[in-house]
């Protein structure tokens, strides 16, 4: 089971660090993705990391967000800097051996996610 945490309320320009944790060593070997769903919008991929360490970001967060893996702790983090009001959303993490499934976000179960709110 995945647990996303680290969200909160922050002013524009601020930073937050989200963490995705799981039991076992799932996150150390699988692709992991962070998706977000803003009010009234569809869920979108924010960032993903392959089992080989390759990363992918949606254009709107490039240069501001960084996804990383800590295999020793079996966690995947999303460092979010220079936050903007449009980053406000519920952020979810998910994992699968198939990187394309992670990027597409074709999961039936998403968990609770963690709320990120950026005030202007």
PDB file of C-alpha atoms in Angstrom:
ATOM      1  CA  UNK A   1       0.000   0.000   0.000  1.00  0.00           C
ATOM      2  CA  UNK A   2       1.302   3.422  -0.943  1.00  0.00           C
ATOM      3  CA  UNK A   3       1.244   6.455   1.320  1.00  0.00           C
ATOM      4  CA  UNK A   4       1.694   9.955  -0.052  1.00  0.00           C
ATOM      5  CA  UNK A   5       2.551  12.663   2.458  1.00  0.00           C
ATOM      6  CA  UNK A   6       4.159  16.068   2.828  1.00  0.00           C
ATOM      7  CA  UNK A   7       1.480  18.329   1.405  1.00  0.00           C
ATOM      8  CA  UNK A   8       0.356  21.550   2.994  1.00  0.00           C
ATOM      9  CA  UNK A   9      -0.370  25.228   2.550  1.00  0.00           C
ATOM     10  CA  UNK A  10       2.432  27.387   1.202  1.00  0.00           C
ATOM     11  CA  UNK A  11       2.762  30.825  -0.324  1.00  0.00           C
ATOM     12  CA  UNK A  12       3.624  31.261  -3.973  1.00  0.00           C
ATOM     13  CA  UNK A  13       7.363  30.924  -4.442  1.00  0.00           C
ATOM     14  CA  UNK A  14       7.672  28.524  -1.545  1.00  0.00           C
ATOM     15  CA  UNK A  15       8.711  24.882  -1.452  1.00  0.00           C
ATOM     16  CA  UNK A  16       7.334  21.555  -0.332  1.00  0.00           C
ATOM     17  CA  UNK A  17       8.728  18.043  -0.369  1.00  0.00           C
ATOM     18  CA  UNK A  18       6.302  15.192  -0.950  1.00  0.00           C
ATOM     19  CA  UNK A  19       7.133  11.641  -0.016  1.00  0.00           C
ATOM     20  CA  UNK A  20       5.745   8.359  -1.302  1.00  0.00           C
ATOM     21  CA  UNK A  21       6.304   5.352   0.927  1.00  0.00           C
ATOM     22  CA  UNK A  22       5.392   1.697   0.608  1.00  0.00           C
ATOM     23  CA  UNK A  23       5.874  -1.499   2.510  1.00  0.00           C
ATOM     24  CA  UNK A  24       8.460  -3.909   1.202  1.00  0.00           C
ATOM     25  CA  UNK A  25      10.870  -2.801  -1.521  1.00  0.00           C
ATOM     26  CA  UNK A  26       8.332  -2.041  -4.241  1.00  0.00           C
ATOM     27  CA  UNK A  27       9.512   1.503  -4.808  1.00  0.00           C
ATOM     28  CA  UNK A  28      13.140   0.482  -5.097  1.00  0.00           C
ATOM     29  CA  UNK A  29      12.572  -1.601  -8.204  1.00  0.00           C
ATOM     30  CA  UNK A  30       9.466  -0.280  -9.932  1.00  0.00           C
ATOM     31  CA  UNK A  31       8.688   2.824 -11.886  1.00  0.00           C
ATOM     32  CA  UNK A  32       6.995   5.459  -9.731  1.00  0.00           C
ATOM     33  CA  UNK A  33       4.907   8.402 -10.740  1.00  0.00           C
ATOM     34  CA  UNK A  34       3.474  11.479  -9.092  1.00  0.00           C
ATOM     35  CA  UNK A  35       0.153  12.632 -10.494  1.00  0.00           C
ATOM     36  CA  UNK A  36      -2.057  15.500  -9.431  1.00  0.00           C
ATOM     37  CA  UNK A  37      -5.703  16.400  -9.720  1.00  0.00           C
ATOM     38  CA  UNK A  38      -6.748  20.013  -9.460  1.00  0.00           C
ATOM     39  CA  UNK A  39     -10.376  20.994  -8.833  1.00  0.00           C
ATOM     40  CA  UNK A  40     -12.388  20.691 -12.030  1.00  0.00           C
ATOM     41  CA  UNK A  41      -9.498  19.179 -13.961  1.00  0.00           C
ATOM     42  CA  UNK A  42      -8.426  15.716 -14.972  1.00  0.00           C
ATOM     43  CA  UNK A  43      -5.624  13.933 -13.185  1.00  0.00           C
ATOM     44  CA  UNK A  44      -2.271  14.539 -14.862  1.00  0.00           C
ATOM     45  CA  UNK A  45       1.227  13.144 -14.611  1.00  0.00           C
ATOM     46  CA  UNK A  46       3.554  15.532 -12.810  1.00  0.00           C
ATOM     47  CA  UNK A  47       6.746  13.487 -12.703  1.00  0.00           C
ATOM     48  CA  UNK A  48       7.878   9.918 -13.076  1.00  0.00           C
ATOM     49  CA  UNK A  49      10.997   7.910 -12.443  1.00  0.00           C
ATOM     50  CA  UNK A  50      11.812   4.619 -14.120  1.00  0.00           C
ATOM     51  CA  UNK A  51      13.377   1.645 -12.389  1.00  0.00           C
ATOM     52  CA  UNK A  52      16.612   2.667 -14.087  1.00  0.00           C
ATOM     53  CA  UNK A  53      16.456   6.191 -12.723  1.00  0.00           C
ATOM     54  CA  UNK A  54      15.291   7.984 -15.847  1.00  0.00           C
ATOM     55  CA  UNK A  55      12.924  10.846 -15.142  1.00  0.00           C
ATOM     56  CA  UNK A  56      10.072  12.587 -16.906  1.00  0.00           C
ATOM     57  CA  UNK A  57       8.302  15.825 -16.046  1.00  0.00           C
ATOM     58  CA  UNK A  58       5.290  17.595 -17.371  1.00  0.00           C
ATOM     59  CA  UNK A  59       6.319  20.837 -19.057  1.00  0.00           C
ATOM     60  CA  UNK A  60       4.735  23.112 -16.462  1.00  0.00           C
ATOM     61  CA  UNK A  61       6.975  21.826 -13.646  1.00  0.00           C
ATOM     62  CA  UNK A  62      10.283  21.398 -15.482  1.00  0.00           C
ATOM     63  CA  UNK A  63      13.053  23.230 -13.678  1.00  0.00           C
ATOM     64  CA  UNK A  64      10.974  23.553 -10.515  1.00  0.00           C
ATOM     65  CA  UNK A  65      10.193  19.993  -9.435  1.00  0.00           C
ATOM     66  CA  UNK A  66      12.603  17.113  -8.912  1.00  0.00           C
ATOM     67  CA  UNK A  67      11.659  13.470  -8.443  1.00  0.00           C
ATOM     68  CA  UNK A  68      14.134  11.204  -6.671  1.00  0.00           C
ATOM     69  CA  UNK A  69      14.348   7.742  -5.191  1.00  0.00           C
ATOM     70  CA  UNK A  70      15.862   6.660  -1.872  1.00  0.00           C
ATOM     71  CA  UNK A  71      16.228   2.912  -2.243  1.00  0.00           C
ATOM     72  CA  UNK A  72      17.496   2.450   1.297  1.00  0.00           C
ATOM     73  CA  UNK A  73      14.313   3.967   2.683  1.00  0.00           C
ATOM     74  CA  UNK A  74      12.076   2.618  -0.095  1.00  0.00           C
ATOM     75  CA  UNK A  75      10.670   6.062  -0.748  1.00  0.00           C
ATOM     76  CA  UNK A  76      10.271   8.344  -3.731  1.00  0.00           C
ATOM     77  CA  UNK A  77      10.209  12.083  -3.141  1.00  0.00           C
ATOM     78  CA  UNK A  78       9.006  15.042  -5.130  1.00  0.00           C
ATOM     79  CA  UNK A  79      10.829  18.254  -4.301  1.00  0.00           C
ATOM     80  CA  UNK A  80       8.679  21.174  -5.385  1.00  0.00           C
ATOM     81  CA  UNK A  81      10.268  24.616  -5.561  1.00  0.00           C
ATOM     82  CA  UNK A  82       9.000  27.965  -6.813  1.00  0.00           C
ATOM     83  CA  UNK A  83       5.442  26.822  -6.268  1.00  0.00           C
ATOM     84  CA  UNK A  84       2.657  28.588  -8.100  1.00  0.00           C
ATOM     85  CA  UNK A  85      -1.071  28.820  -7.342  1.00  0.00           C
ATOM     86  CA  UNK A  86      -1.717  26.612 -10.370  1.00  0.00           C
ATOM     87  CA  UNK A  87       0.189  23.811  -8.630  1.00  0.00           C
ATOM     88  CA  UNK A  88      -2.674  23.556  -6.148  1.00  0.00           C
ATOM     89  CA  UNK A  89      -4.034  20.012  -6.333  1.00  0.00           C
ATOM     90  CA  UNK A  90      -4.212  16.676  -4.602  1.00  0.00           C
ATOM     91  CA  UNK A  91      -1.003  14.822  -5.355  1.00  0.00           C
ATOM     92  CA  UNK A  92      -0.919  11.045  -5.673  1.00  0.00           C
ATOM     93  CA  UNK A  93       1.840   8.538  -6.136  1.00  0.00           C
ATOM     94  CA  UNK A  94       1.585   5.197  -7.795  1.00  0.00           C
ATOM     95  CA  UNK A  95       3.916   2.459  -8.929  1.00  0.00           C
ATOM     96  CA  UNK A  96       4.166  -0.363 -11.441  1.00  0.00           C
ATOM     97  CA  UNK A  97       6.905  -2.349 -13.185  1.00  0.00           C
ATOM     98  CA  UNK A  98       5.614  -0.889 -16.467  1.00  0.00           C
ATOM     99  CA  UNK A  99       6.822   2.706 -16.873  1.00  0.00           C
ATOM    100  CA  UNK A 100       4.242   3.371 -19.580  1.00  0.00           C
ATOM    101  CA  UNK A 101       1.429   2.447 -17.234  1.00  0.00           C
ATOM    102  CA  UNK A 102       2.883   4.809 -14.654  1.00  0.00           C
ATOM    103  CA  UNK A 103       3.103   7.655 -17.151  1.00  0.00           C
ATOM    104  CA  UNK A 104      -0.413   6.989 -18.424  1.00  0.00           C
ATOM    105  CA  UNK A 105      -1.798   6.749 -14.913  1.00  0.00           C
ATOM    106  CA  UNK A 106      -4.067   3.849 -15.798  1.00  0.00           C
ATOM    107  CA  UNK A 107      -4.599   2.691 -12.233  1.00  0.00           C
ATOM    108  CA  UNK A 108      -7.865   1.653 -10.655  1.00  0.00           C
ATOM    109  CA  UNK A 109      -6.755   2.577  -7.145  1.00  0.00           C
ATOM    110  CA  UNK A 110      -5.171   5.896  -6.214  1.00  0.00           C
ATOM    111  CA  UNK A 111      -5.181   6.173  -2.470  1.00  0.00           C
ATOM    112  CA  UNK A 112      -5.916   9.369  -0.526  1.00  0.00           C
ATOM    113  CA  UNK A 113      -3.161  11.522  -1.915  1.00  0.00           C
ATOM    114  CA  UNK A 114      -1.832  14.625  -0.201  1.00  0.00           C
ATOM    115  CA  UNK A 115      -3.255  18.125  -0.619  1.00  0.00           C
ATOM    116  CA  UNK A 116      -0.992  20.906  -1.836  1.00  0.00           C
ATOM    117  CA  UNK A 117      -2.378  24.421  -1.659  1.00  0.00           C
ATOM    118  CA  UNK A 118      -0.405  27.384  -2.952  1.00  0.00           C
ATOM    119  CA  UNK A 119      -1.690  30.820  -2.052  1.00  0.00           C
ATOM    120  CA  UNK A 120      -0.999  33.883  -4.162  1.00  0.00           C
TER     121      UNK A 120
END
